[in-house]
């Protein structure tokens, strides 16, 4: 619904970023949404339009934020069978397969999870995000599989967005990497920014970009004469940055098996089991699966935890590894 937020900056709020201040005043509106509204010129500071979310405010400044009516998405339904793990009046939890992107974008406008949701029930999706992203609170990469929560209404969307923004969502991923992590478990704490060499990729930075934290532990190591050294790893995210796990694993020197963006071109491995080599070389996705998703239900305040098993193509590779390692 359309809404106007008006207030005057108090003394204890002096010198705060304007997006931080609005988020403190209006806790149910996520900082990401506030930023997007500011970039869309919906904020006035002392009757002047402000376009910078990082603008600092002064005591006595007058703020006015216009929250317009949600844009109605105009999307073509896509007849794609969704694997629904949970559904109630407010949200859906789906198990996304690899190979399909979350929402329309450059090069793909009609065969996405959003289009599948429009086919499933186009009248029960939140509308406060981008007009091409109804219901989408968060994303996982095209070639990553696993659990995603979808908001059916705007109140649920705002609440879940706030939980993501506050980093209180539980997200656990399972992955297979080349080599061994040293140490075998730990915490990766860096900044992640867009790559200066390739704008489609992200990279670790010492000082710029967004703060990113990944907790990891090695579950099992596969290593013998017929097996290249590979490790099954579990990662628990404290933040959710673009390509975060893929970037952090590459930063550690252990890229994810099957990752065509963050790994050098696949090279033929010598003296390994032919069946195993075939499974690795034909894997058309990264071995990365969003295994566990947990959050507080926006309406019931109940803690909800969902888990999913590895998809068949990843499970087959893991079984082969276990057999050749025995």
C-alpha atoms as a PDB file:
ATOM      1  CA  UNK A   1       0.000   0.000   0.000  1.00  0.00           C
ATOM      2  CA  UNK A   2       1.021   3.607  -0.603  1.00  0.00           C
ATOM      3  CA  UNK A   3       2.583   5.319   2.396  1.00  0.00           C
ATOM      4  CA  UNK A   4       4.455   8.492   3.330  1.00  0.00           C
ATOM      5  CA  UNK A   5       6.999   8.570   6.153  1.00  0.00           C
ATOM      6  CA  UNK A   6       7.781  12.007   7.583  1.00  0.00           C
ATOM      7  CA  UNK A   7       9.950  12.901  10.561  1.00  0.00           C
ATOM      8  CA  UNK A   8      12.569  15.331  11.888  1.00  0.00           C
ATOM      9  CA  UNK A   9      16.074  14.152  12.801  1.00  0.00           C
ATOM     10  CA  UNK A  10      16.638  14.169  16.552  1.00  0.00           C
ATOM     11  CA  UNK A  11      19.848  15.098  18.338  1.00  0.00           C
ATOM     12  CA  UNK A  12      20.893  11.507  19.044  1.00  0.00           C
ATOM     13  CA  UNK A  13      20.513  10.723  15.311  1.00  0.00           C
ATOM     14  CA  UNK A  14      22.927  13.417  14.119  1.00  0.00           C
ATOM     15  CA  UNK A  15      25.434  12.292  11.450  1.00  0.00           C
ATOM     16  CA  UNK A  16      23.758   8.933  10.757  1.00  0.00           C
ATOM     17  CA  UNK A  17      23.457   7.638   7.188  1.00  0.00           C
ATOM     18  CA  UNK A  18      19.970   8.404   5.956  1.00  0.00           C
ATOM     19  CA  UNK A  19      19.223   4.754   5.024  1.00  0.00           C
ATOM     20  CA  UNK A  20      20.378   3.585   8.472  1.00  0.00           C
ATOM     21  CA  UNK A  21      18.247   6.209  10.185  1.00  0.00           C
ATOM     22  CA  UNK A  22      15.074   5.325   8.270  1.00  0.00           C
ATOM     23  CA  UNK A  23      15.691   1.634   8.961  1.00  0.00           C
ATOM     24  CA  UNK A  24      16.007   2.384  12.700  1.00  0.00           C
ATOM     25  CA  UNK A  25      12.783   4.379  12.667  1.00  0.00           C
ATOM     26  CA  UNK A  26      10.863   1.947  10.455  1.00  0.00           C
ATOM     27  CA  UNK A  27      12.156  -1.498  11.412  1.00  0.00           C
ATOM     28  CA  UNK A  28       9.735  -3.435   9.204  1.00  0.00           C
ATOM     29  CA  UNK A  29      11.149  -1.829   6.062  1.00  0.00           C
ATOM     30  CA  UNK A  30      14.407  -3.524   5.084  1.00  0.00           C
ATOM     31  CA  UNK A  31      17.478  -1.396   4.474  1.00  0.00           C
ATOM     32  CA  UNK A  32      17.731  -2.846   0.942  1.00  0.00           C
ATOM     33  CA  UNK A  33      14.247  -1.621   0.108  1.00  0.00           C
ATOM     34  CA  UNK A  34      14.973   1.790   1.640  1.00  0.00           C
ATOM     35  CA  UNK A  35      18.101   2.027  -0.515  1.00  0.00           C
ATOM     36  CA  UNK A  36      16.129   1.124  -3.655  1.00  0.00           C
ATOM     37  CA  UNK A  37      13.471   3.745  -2.868  1.00  0.00           C
ATOM     38  CA  UNK A  38      16.172   6.388  -2.402  1.00  0.00           C
ATOM     39  CA  UNK A  39      17.805   5.430  -5.706  1.00  0.00           C
ATOM     40  CA  UNK A  40      14.363   5.781  -7.329  1.00  0.00           C
ATOM     41  CA  UNK A  41      14.245   9.385  -5.998  1.00  0.00           C
ATOM     42  CA  UNK A  42      11.499   8.758  -3.436  1.00  0.00           C
ATOM     43  CA  UNK A  43      13.289  10.558  -0.560  1.00  0.00           C
ATOM     44  CA  UNK A  44      13.317  14.276   0.175  1.00  0.00           C
ATOM     45  CA  UNK A  45      15.679  15.845   2.723  1.00  0.00           C
ATOM     46  CA  UNK A  46      14.639  19.382   3.627  1.00  0.00           C
ATOM     47  CA  UNK A  47      12.358  19.350   0.544  1.00  0.00           C
ATOM     48  CA  UNK A  48      15.204  18.382  -1.828  1.00  0.00           C
ATOM     49  CA  UNK A  49      15.359  14.999  -3.561  1.00  0.00           C
ATOM     50  CA  UNK A  50      18.269  12.893  -2.269  1.00  0.00           C
ATOM     51  CA  UNK A  51      19.711  10.110  -4.436  1.00  0.00           C
ATOM     52  CA  UNK A  52      22.446   8.809  -2.098  1.00  0.00           C
ATOM     53  CA  UNK A  53      21.570   6.212   0.598  1.00  0.00           C
ATOM     54  CA  UNK A  54      24.841   7.095   2.372  1.00  0.00           C
ATOM     55  CA  UNK A  55      23.958  10.793   2.787  1.00  0.00           C
ATOM     56  CA  UNK A  56      24.564  11.918   6.396  1.00  0.00           C
ATOM     57  CA  UNK A  57      21.779  13.737   8.249  1.00  0.00           C
ATOM     58  CA  UNK A  58      21.965  16.585  10.732  1.00  0.00           C
ATOM     59  CA  UNK A  59      19.861  17.354  13.796  1.00  0.00           C
ATOM     60  CA  UNK A  60      16.698  19.159  12.725  1.00  0.00           C
ATOM     61  CA  UNK A  61      16.727  17.861   9.135  1.00  0.00           C
ATOM     62  CA  UNK A  62      13.268  17.125   7.755  1.00  0.00           C
ATOM     63  CA  UNK A  63      12.857  13.775   5.988  1.00  0.00           C
ATOM     64  CA  UNK A  64      10.037  12.623   3.746  1.00  0.00           C
ATOM     65  CA  UNK A  65      10.044   9.145   2.160  1.00  0.00           C
ATOM     66  CA  UNK A  66       7.366   8.254  -0.362  1.00  0.00           C
ATOM     67  CA  UNK A  67       6.529   4.543  -0.594  1.00  0.00           C
ATOM     68  CA  UNK A  68       4.479   4.174  -3.789  1.00  0.00           C
ATOM     69  CA  UNK A  69       1.854   1.591  -4.638  1.00  0.00           C
ATOM     70  CA  UNK A  70       3.599  -1.677  -5.601  1.00  0.00           C
ATOM     71  CA  UNK A  71       4.166  -2.142  -9.305  1.00  0.00           C
ATOM     72  CA  UNK A  72       2.146  -4.973 -10.814  1.00  0.00           C
ATOM     73  CA  UNK A  73       4.306  -7.516 -12.565  1.00  0.00           C
ATOM     74  CA  UNK A  74       3.541  -8.306 -16.181  1.00  0.00           C
ATOM     75  CA  UNK A  75       4.990 -11.766 -16.562  1.00  0.00           C
ATOM     76  CA  UNK A  76       4.311 -14.737 -18.764  1.00  0.00           C
ATOM     77  CA  UNK A  77       3.444 -17.877 -16.729  1.00  0.00           C
ATOM     78  CA  UNK A  78       5.819 -20.821 -17.218  1.00  0.00           C
ATOM     79  CA  UNK A  79       4.486 -24.355 -16.857  1.00  0.00           C
ATOM     80  CA  UNK A  80       7.300 -25.719 -14.693  1.00  0.00           C
ATOM     81  CA  UNK A  81       6.657 -28.127 -11.817  1.00  0.00           C
ATOM     82  CA  UNK A  82       7.841 -26.586  -8.556  1.00  0.00           C
ATOM     83  CA  UNK A  83       9.034 -28.865  -5.766  1.00  0.00           C
ATOM     84  CA  UNK A  84       7.167 -27.338  -2.847  1.00  0.00           C
ATOM     85  CA  UNK A  85       8.557 -28.285   0.575  1.00  0.00           C
ATOM     86  CA  UNK A  86       6.145 -26.159   2.598  1.00  0.00           C
ATOM     87  CA  UNK A  87       3.203 -23.857   1.886  1.00  0.00           C
ATOM     88  CA  UNK A  88       0.880 -21.800   4.064  1.00  0.00           C
ATOM     89  CA  UNK A  89      -1.109 -18.568   3.679  1.00  0.00           C
ATOM     90  CA  UNK A  90       1.998 -16.385   3.911  1.00  0.00           C
ATOM     91  CA  UNK A  91       4.898 -18.160   2.264  1.00  0.00           C
ATOM     92  CA  UNK A  92       6.265 -21.012   0.188  1.00  0.00           C
ATOM     93  CA  UNK A  93       9.504 -22.933   0.626  1.00  0.00           C
ATOM     94  CA  UNK A  94      10.651 -24.525  -2.624  1.00  0.00           C
ATOM     95  CA  UNK A  95      13.543 -26.800  -3.541  1.00  0.00           C
ATOM     96  CA  UNK A  96      15.029 -25.161  -6.650  1.00  0.00           C
ATOM     97  CA  UNK A  97      16.809 -27.429  -9.146  1.00  0.00           C
ATOM     98  CA  UNK A  98      20.020 -26.339 -10.844  1.00  0.00           C
ATOM     99  CA  UNK A  99      19.683 -24.879 -14.325  1.00  0.00           C
ATOM    100  CA  UNK A 100      16.878 -22.386 -13.731  1.00  0.00           C
ATOM    101  CA  UNK A 101      17.337 -18.767 -12.660  1.00  0.00           C
ATOM    102  CA  UNK A 102      15.266 -17.104  -9.971  1.00  0.00           C
ATOM    103  CA  UNK A 103      13.779 -14.165 -11.870  1.00  0.00           C
ATOM    104  CA  UNK A 104      13.719 -12.575 -15.339  1.00  0.00           C
ATOM    105  CA  UNK A 105      16.807 -10.695 -16.455  1.00  0.00           C
ATOM    106  CA  UNK A 106      18.959 -10.035 -19.468  1.00  0.00           C
ATOM    107  CA  UNK A 107      18.701 -12.978 -21.846  1.00  0.00           C
ATOM    108  CA  UNK A 108      15.984 -14.859 -19.967  1.00  0.00           C
ATOM    109  CA  UNK A 109      12.547 -13.297 -19.561  1.00  0.00           C
ATOM    110  CA  UNK A 110      10.102 -16.165 -19.311  1.00  0.00           C
ATOM    111  CA  UNK A 111      11.629 -19.441 -18.066  1.00  0.00           C
ATOM    112  CA  UNK A 112      12.449 -18.588 -14.461  1.00  0.00           C
ATOM    113  CA  UNK A 113      11.250 -19.479 -10.964  1.00  0.00           C
ATOM    114  CA  UNK A 114       9.181 -16.267 -10.955  1.00  0.00           C
ATOM    115  CA  UNK A 115       7.421 -17.302 -14.163  1.00  0.00           C
ATOM    116  CA  UNK A 116       6.791 -20.750 -12.646  1.00  0.00           C
ATOM    117  CA  UNK A 117       5.327 -19.061  -9.557  1.00  0.00           C
ATOM    118  CA  UNK A 118       3.075 -16.956 -11.788  1.00  0.00           C
ATOM    119  CA  UNK A 119       1.804 -20.190 -13.364  1.00  0.00           C
ATOM    120  CA  UNK A 120       1.334 -21.799  -9.947  1.00  0.00           C
ATOM    121  CA  UNK A 121      -0.594 -18.897  -8.371  1.00  0.00           C
ATOM    122  CA  UNK A 122      -0.071 -15.392  -9.720  1.00  0.00           C
ATOM    123  CA  UNK A 123      -2.494 -13.838  -7.217  1.00  0.00           C
ATOM    124  CA  UNK A 124      -0.532 -14.848  -4.123  1.00  0.00           C
ATOM    125  CA  UNK A 125       2.872 -13.206  -4.428  1.00  0.00           C
ATOM    126  CA  UNK A 126       4.308 -10.140  -2.714  1.00  0.00           C
ATOM    127  CA  UNK A 127       4.628  -7.064  -4.934  1.00  0.00           C
ATOM    128  CA  UNK A 128       6.997  -4.720  -3.094  1.00  0.00           C
ATOM    129  CA  UNK A 129      10.210  -5.749  -4.804  1.00  0.00           C
ATOM    130  CA  UNK A 130      11.236  -5.132  -8.383  1.00  0.00           C
ATOM    131  CA  UNK A 131       8.266  -5.622 -10.735  1.00  0.00           C
ATOM    132  CA  UNK A 132      10.010  -8.623 -12.310  1.00  0.00           C
ATOM    133  CA  UNK A 133      10.622 -10.273  -8.933  1.00  0.00           C
ATOM    134  CA  UNK A 134       7.236 -10.837  -7.251  1.00  0.00           C
ATOM    135  CA  UNK A 135       7.629 -12.983  -4.152  1.00  0.00           C
ATOM    136  CA  UNK A 136      11.419 -13.105  -4.348  1.00  0.00           C
ATOM    137  CA  UNK A 137      13.006 -12.361  -0.975  1.00  0.00           C
ATOM    138  CA  UNK A 138      16.439 -13.881  -1.720  1.00  0.00           C
ATOM    139  CA  UNK A 139      18.198 -15.728  -4.523  1.00  0.00           C
ATOM    140  CA  UNK A 140      20.483 -18.642  -5.213  1.00  0.00           C
ATOM    141  CA  UNK A 141      22.544 -18.935  -8.389  1.00  0.00           C
ATOM    142  CA  UNK A 142      21.234 -20.553 -11.570  1.00  0.00           C
ATOM    143  CA  UNK A 143      23.472 -23.625 -11.247  1.00  0.00           C
ATOM    144  CA  UNK A 144      23.023 -23.975  -7.485  1.00  0.00           C
ATOM    145  CA  UNK A 145      20.185 -26.128  -6.173  1.00  0.00           C
ATOM    146  CA  UNK A 146      18.345 -26.015  -2.890  1.00  0.00           C
ATOM    147  CA  UNK A 147      15.922 -24.242  -0.597  1.00  0.00           C
ATOM    148  CA  UNK A 148      14.398 -20.820  -1.218  1.00  0.00           C
ATOM    149  CA  UNK A 149      11.585 -19.027   0.655  1.00  0.00           C
ATOM    150  CA  UNK A 150       8.953 -17.122  -1.349  1.00  0.00           C
ATOM    151  CA  UNK A 151       6.722 -14.404   0.146  1.00  0.00           C
ATOM    152  CA  UNK A 152       3.012 -14.520  -0.657  1.00  0.00           C
ATOM    153  CA  UNK A 153       2.204 -11.053   0.696  1.00  0.00           C
ATOM    154  CA  UNK A 154       3.967  -7.768   1.349  1.00  0.00           C
ATOM    155  CA  UNK A 155       3.937  -7.990   5.145  1.00  0.00           C
ATOM    156  CA  UNK A 156       5.672 -11.379   4.991  1.00  0.00           C
ATOM    157  CA  UNK A 157       8.156 -10.047   2.411  1.00  0.00           C
ATOM    158  CA  UNK A 158       9.123  -7.109   4.637  1.00  0.00           C
ATOM    159  CA  UNK A 159       9.501  -9.326   7.700  1.00  0.00           C
ATOM    160  CA  UNK A 160      11.650 -11.934   5.929  1.00  0.00           C
ATOM    161  CA  UNK A 161      13.745  -9.212   4.257  1.00  0.00           C
ATOM    162  CA  UNK A 162      14.421  -7.768   7.710  1.00  0.00           C
ATOM    163  CA  UNK A 163      15.544 -11.202   8.960  1.00  0.00           C
ATOM    164  CA  UNK A 164      17.915 -11.509   5.991  1.00  0.00           C
ATOM    165  CA  UNK A 165      19.164  -7.966   6.566  1.00  0.00           C
ATOM    166  CA  UNK A 166      19.773  -8.738  10.256  1.00  0.00           C
ATOM    167  CA  UNK A 167      21.592 -11.986   9.294  1.00  0.00           C
ATOM    168  CA  UNK A 168      19.338 -14.082  11.527  1.00  0.00           C
ATOM    169  CA  UNK A 169      18.337 -16.518   8.760  1.00  0.00           C
ATOM    170  CA  UNK A 170      19.878 -20.009   8.998  1.00  0.00           C
ATOM    171  CA  UNK A 171      21.490 -21.030   5.694  1.00  0.00           C
ATOM    172  CA  UNK A 172      23.613 -24.156   5.378  1.00  0.00           C
ATOM    173  CA  UNK A 173      25.124 -25.324   2.080  1.00  0.00           C
ATOM    174  CA  UNK A 174      26.807 -28.588   1.095  1.00  0.00           C
ATOM    175  CA  UNK A 175      29.586 -28.504  -1.489  1.00  0.00           C
ATOM    176  CA  UNK A 176      32.397 -30.540  -3.017  1.00  0.00           C
ATOM    177  CA  UNK A 177      35.721 -28.774  -3.528  1.00  0.00           C
ATOM    178  CA  UNK A 178      39.066 -29.556  -5.116  1.00  0.00           C
ATOM    179  CA  UNK A 179      41.798 -30.333  -2.577  1.00  0.00           C
ATOM    180  CA  UNK A 180      41.705 -29.881   1.195  1.00  0.00           C
ATOM    181  CA  UNK A 181      40.852 -26.816   3.220  1.00  0.00           C
ATOM    182  CA  UNK A 182      43.516 -25.643   5.617  1.00  0.00           C
ATOM    183  CA  UNK A 183      42.524 -25.371   8.372  1.00  0.00           C
ATOM    184  CA  UNK A 184      39.865 -28.047   7.888  1.00  0.00           C
ATOM    185  CA  UNK A 185      37.254 -25.857   9.585  1.00  0.00           C
ATOM    186  CA  UNK A 186      37.072 -22.172  10.308  1.00  0.00           C
ATOM    187  CA  UNK A 187      35.580 -18.762   9.587  1.00  0.00           C
ATOM    188  CA  UNK A 188      36.242 -16.720   6.444  1.00  0.00           C
ATOM    189  CA  UNK A 189      35.746 -12.994   7.111  1.00  0.00           C
ATOM    190  CA  UNK A 190      36.409 -10.667   4.156  1.00  0.00           C
ATOM    191  CA  UNK A 191      34.909  -8.018   1.916  1.00  0.00           C
ATOM    192  CA  UNK A 192      33.483  -9.071  -1.450  1.00  0.00           C
ATOM    193  CA  UNK A 193      33.312  -6.692  -4.400  1.00  0.00           C
ATOM    194  CA  UNK A 194      32.784  -6.891  -8.149  1.00  0.00           C
ATOM    195  CA  UNK A 195      35.859  -8.095 -10.038  1.00  0.00           C
ATOM    196  CA  UNK A 196      37.852  -5.360 -11.771  1.00  0.00           C
ATOM    197  CA  UNK A 197      38.806  -7.845 -14.524  1.00  0.00           C
ATOM    198  CA  UNK A 198      35.402  -9.416 -15.181  1.00  0.00           C
ATOM    199  CA  UNK A 199      32.248  -7.525 -14.163  1.00  0.00           C
ATOM    200  CA  UNK A 200      30.249 -10.776 -14.102  1.00  0.00           C
ATOM    201  CA  UNK A 201      32.411 -12.150 -11.291  1.00  0.00           C
ATOM    202  CA  UNK A 202      33.004 -11.180  -7.680  1.00  0.00           C
ATOM    203  CA  UNK A 203      36.278 -11.203  -5.744  1.00  0.00           C
ATOM    204  CA  UNK A 204      37.665 -10.816  -2.236  1.00  0.00           C
ATOM    205  CA  UNK A 205      38.838  -7.339  -1.294  1.00  0.00           C
ATOM    206  CA  UNK A 206      40.757  -6.087   1.728  1.00  0.00           C
ATOM    207  CA  UNK A 207      38.811  -2.877   2.141  1.00  0.00           C
ATOM    208  CA  UNK A 208      35.983  -2.303  -0.346  1.00  0.00           C
ATOM    209  CA  UNK A 209      32.694  -3.996  -1.153  1.00  0.00           C
ATOM    210  CA  UNK A 210      30.329  -5.753   1.258  1.00  0.00           C
ATOM    211  CA  UNK A 211      31.303  -7.555   4.451  1.00  0.00           C
ATOM    212  CA  UNK A 212      31.011 -11.329   3.980  1.00  0.00           C
ATOM    213  CA  UNK A 213      31.332 -14.112   6.569  1.00  0.00           C
ATOM    214  CA  UNK A 214      31.285 -17.864   5.854  1.00  0.00           C
ATOM    215  CA  UNK A 215      31.698 -20.546   8.530  1.00  0.00           C
ATOM    216  CA  UNK A 216      32.887 -23.862   7.116  1.00  0.00           C
ATOM    217  CA  UNK A 217      33.790 -27.371   8.203  1.00  0.00           C
ATOM    218  CA  UNK A 218      35.160 -30.338   6.287  1.00  0.00           C
ATOM    219  CA  UNK A 219      32.801 -33.341   6.406  1.00  0.00           C
ATOM    220  CA  UNK A 220      34.877 -35.900   4.474  1.00  0.00           C
ATOM    221  CA  UNK A 221      38.090 -36.040   2.401  1.00  0.00           C
ATOM    222  CA  UNK A 222      38.419 -38.345  -0.622  1.00  0.00           C
ATOM    223  CA  UNK A 223      41.994 -39.197  -1.553  1.00  0.00           C
ATOM    224  CA  UNK A 224      43.716 -42.272  -2.972  1.00  0.00           C
ATOM    225  CA  UNK A 225      45.469 -43.526  -6.120  1.00  0.00           C
ATOM    226  CA  UNK A 226      42.248 -43.568  -8.150  1.00  0.00           C
ATOM    227  CA  UNK A 227      40.704 -40.399  -6.734  1.00  0.00           C
ATOM    228  CA  UNK A 228      41.812 -36.774  -7.081  1.00  0.00           C
ATOM    229  CA  UNK A 229      41.879 -35.050  -3.690  1.00  0.00           C
ATOM    230  CA  UNK A 230      38.374 -33.776  -3.083  1.00  0.00           C
ATOM    231  CA  UNK A 231      36.573 -32.617   0.069  1.00  0.00           C
ATOM    232  CA  UNK A 232      32.916 -32.601   1.042  1.00  0.00           C
ATOM    233  CA  UNK A 233      32.334 -29.360   2.945  1.00  0.00           C
ATOM    234  CA  UNK A 234      29.476 -27.709   4.795  1.00  0.00           C
ATOM    235  CA  UNK A 235      29.195 -23.915   4.870  1.00  0.00           C
ATOM    236  CA  UNK A 236      26.979 -21.871   7.179  1.00  0.00           C
ATOM    237  CA  UNK A 237      26.463 -18.296   6.047  1.00  0.00           C
ATOM    238  CA  UNK A 238      26.405 -15.297   8.371  1.00  0.00           C
ATOM    239  CA  UNK A 239      25.901 -12.997   5.376  1.00  0.00           C
ATOM    240  CA  UNK A 240      24.475 -13.608   1.919  1.00  0.00           C
ATOM    241  CA  UNK A 241      26.566 -11.852  -0.702  1.00  0.00           C
ATOM    242  CA  UNK A 242      26.542 -12.534  -4.434  1.00  0.00           C
ATOM    243  CA  UNK A 243      28.462 -15.783  -5.151  1.00  0.00           C
ATOM    244  CA  UNK A 244      29.717 -15.684  -1.539  1.00  0.00           C
ATOM    245  CA  UNK A 245      30.628 -19.357  -1.040  1.00  0.00           C
ATOM    246  CA  UNK A 246      32.082 -19.680  -4.547  1.00  0.00           C
ATOM    247  CA  UNK A 247      34.250 -16.596  -4.026  1.00  0.00           C
ATOM    248  CA  UNK A 248      35.365 -17.621  -0.527  1.00  0.00           C
ATOM    249  CA  UNK A 249      36.303 -21.145  -1.593  1.00  0.00           C
ATOM    250  CA  UNK A 250      38.302 -19.781  -4.547  1.00  0.00           C
ATOM    251  CA  UNK A 251      39.961 -17.342  -2.154  1.00  0.00           C
ATOM    252  CA  UNK A 252      41.025 -20.312  -0.016  1.00  0.00           C
ATOM    253  CA  UNK A 253      42.479 -21.993  -3.125  1.00  0.00           C
ATOM    254  CA  UNK A 254      39.774 -24.672  -3.278  1.00  0.00           C
ATOM    255  CA  UNK A 255      37.247 -23.957  -6.017  1.00  0.00           C
ATOM    256  CA  UNK A 256      33.973 -25.882  -6.165  1.00  0.00           C
ATOM    257  CA  UNK A 257      33.783 -28.928  -8.434  1.00  0.00           C
ATOM    258  CA  UNK A 258      31.832 -28.068 -11.589  1.00  0.00           C
ATOM    259  CA  UNK A 259      32.056 -24.298 -11.149  1.00  0.00           C
ATOM    260  CA  UNK A 260      32.729 -22.976 -14.637  1.00  0.00           C
ATOM    261  CA  UNK A 261      33.119 -19.341 -13.578  1.00  0.00           C
ATOM    262  CA  UNK A 262      35.423 -19.563 -10.593  1.00  0.00           C
ATOM    263  CA  UNK A 263      37.651 -22.395 -11.793  1.00  0.00           C
ATOM    264  CA  UNK A 264      40.194 -22.850 -14.550  1.00  0.00           C
ATOM    265  CA  UNK A 265      39.063 -24.975 -17.466  1.00  0.00           C
ATOM    266  CA  UNK A 266      38.684 -28.638 -16.540  1.00  0.00           C
ATOM    267  CA  UNK A 267      41.826 -30.626 -17.250  1.00  0.00           C
ATOM    268  CA  UNK A 268      41.926 -34.362 -17.891  1.00  0.00           C
ATOM    269  CA  UNK A 269      43.001 -36.152 -14.756  1.00  0.00           C
ATOM    270  CA  UNK A 270      45.445 -39.039 -14.983  1.00  0.00           C
ATOM    271  CA  UNK A 271      45.115 -42.476 -13.425  1.00  0.00           C
ATOM    272  CA  UNK A 272      41.682 -42.044 -11.892  1.00  0.00           C
ATOM    273  CA  UNK A 273      38.600 -44.245 -12.049  1.00  0.00           C
ATOM    274  CA  UNK A 274      37.021 -43.767 -15.494  1.00  0.00           C
ATOM    275  CA  UNK A 275      33.477 -43.727 -14.138  1.00  0.00           C
ATOM    276  CA  UNK A 276      34.403 -41.044 -11.624  1.00  0.00           C
ATOM    277  CA  UNK A 277      36.173 -38.964 -14.264  1.00  0.00           C
ATOM    278  CA  UNK A 278      33.115 -39.191 -16.501  1.00  0.00           C
ATOM    279  CA  UNK A 279      30.778 -37.981 -13.745  1.00  0.00           C
ATOM    280  CA  UNK A 280      33.071 -35.043 -12.913  1.00  0.00           C
ATOM    281  CA  UNK A 281      33.678 -33.976 -16.506  1.00  0.00           C
ATOM    282  CA  UNK A 282      29.981 -34.173 -17.447  1.00  0.00           C
ATOM    283  CA  UNK A 283      28.747 -32.257 -14.417  1.00  0.00           C
ATOM    284  CA  UNK A 284      27.054 -29.206 -15.950  1.00  0.00           C
ATOM    285  CA  UNK A 285      26.671 -27.323 -12.685  1.00  0.00           C
ATOM    286  CA  UNK A 286      28.635 -26.502  -9.551  1.00  0.00           C
ATOM    287  CA  UNK A 287      28.458 -29.014  -6.706  1.00  0.00           C
ATOM    288  CA  UNK A 288      26.719 -26.551  -4.396  1.00  0.00           C
ATOM    289  CA  UNK A 289      23.393 -27.221  -2.681  1.00  0.00           C
ATOM    290  CA  UNK A 290      21.375 -25.055  -0.279  1.00  0.00           C
ATOM    291  CA  UNK A 291      20.686 -27.843   2.195  1.00  0.00           C
ATOM    292  CA  UNK A 292      19.116 -26.076   5.202  1.00  0.00           C
ATOM    293  CA  UNK A 293      16.981 -22.952   5.533  1.00  0.00           C
ATOM    294  CA  UNK A 294      15.662 -21.615   8.819  1.00  0.00           C
ATOM    295  CA  UNK A 295      13.743 -18.486   9.838  1.00  0.00           C
ATOM    296  CA  UNK A 296      11.083 -17.158  12.202  1.00  0.00           C
ATOM    297  CA  UNK A 297       7.618 -17.327  10.633  1.00  0.00           C
ATOM    298  CA  UNK A 298       6.436 -13.712  10.166  1.00  0.00           C
ATOM    299  CA  UNK A 299       2.896 -14.393  11.415  1.00  0.00           C
ATOM    300  CA  UNK A 300       3.187 -17.184  13.987  1.00  0.00           C
ATOM    301  CA  UNK A 301       6.687 -16.314  15.332  1.00  0.00           C
ATOM    302  CA  UNK A 302       7.419 -20.026  15.148  1.00  0.00           C
ATOM    303  CA  UNK A 303      10.993 -21.065  14.355  1.00  0.00           C
ATOM    304  CA  UNK A 304      10.940 -23.022  11.091  1.00  0.00           C
ATOM    305  CA  UNK A 305      13.806 -25.205   9.823  1.00  0.00           C
ATOM    306  CA  UNK A 306      13.720 -26.997   6.477  1.00  0.00           C
ATOM    307  CA  UNK A 307      16.217 -29.468   5.008  1.00  0.00           C
ATOM    308  CA  UNK A 308      16.638 -31.042   1.589  1.00  0.00           C
ATOM    309  CA  UNK A 309      18.712 -33.926   0.247  1.00  0.00           C
ATOM    310  CA  UNK A 310      21.295 -33.680  -2.505  1.00  0.00           C
ATOM    311  CA  UNK A 311      19.831 -33.884  -6.025  1.00  0.00           C
ATOM    312  CA  UNK A 312      20.496 -37.089  -7.924  1.00  0.00           C
ATOM    313  CA  UNK A 313      23.379 -35.852 -10.093  1.00  0.00           C
ATOM    314  CA  UNK A 314      25.321 -34.701  -7.008  1.00  0.00           C
ATOM    315  CA  UNK A 315      24.414 -37.765  -4.967  1.00  0.00           C
ATOM    316  CA  UNK A 316      25.605 -40.081  -7.772  1.00  0.00           C
ATOM    317  CA  UNK A 317      28.991 -38.371  -7.821  1.00  0.00           C
ATOM    318  CA  UNK A 318      29.269 -38.557  -4.044  1.00  0.00           C
ATOM    319  CA  UNK A 319      28.397 -42.275  -4.051  1.00  0.00           C
ATOM    320  CA  UNK A 320      31.015 -42.945  -6.726  1.00  0.00           C
ATOM    321  CA  UNK A 321      33.603 -41.074  -4.675  1.00  0.00           C
ATOM    322  CA  UNK A 322      32.815 -43.127  -1.597  1.00  0.00           C
ATOM    323  CA  UNK A 323      33.059 -46.376  -3.598  1.00  0.00           C
ATOM    324  CA  UNK A 324      36.385 -45.523  -5.242  1.00  0.00           C
ATOM    325  CA  UNK A 325      37.815 -44.327  -1.922  1.00  0.00           C
ATOM    326  CA  UNK A 326      37.112 -47.586  -0.072  1.00  0.00           C
END
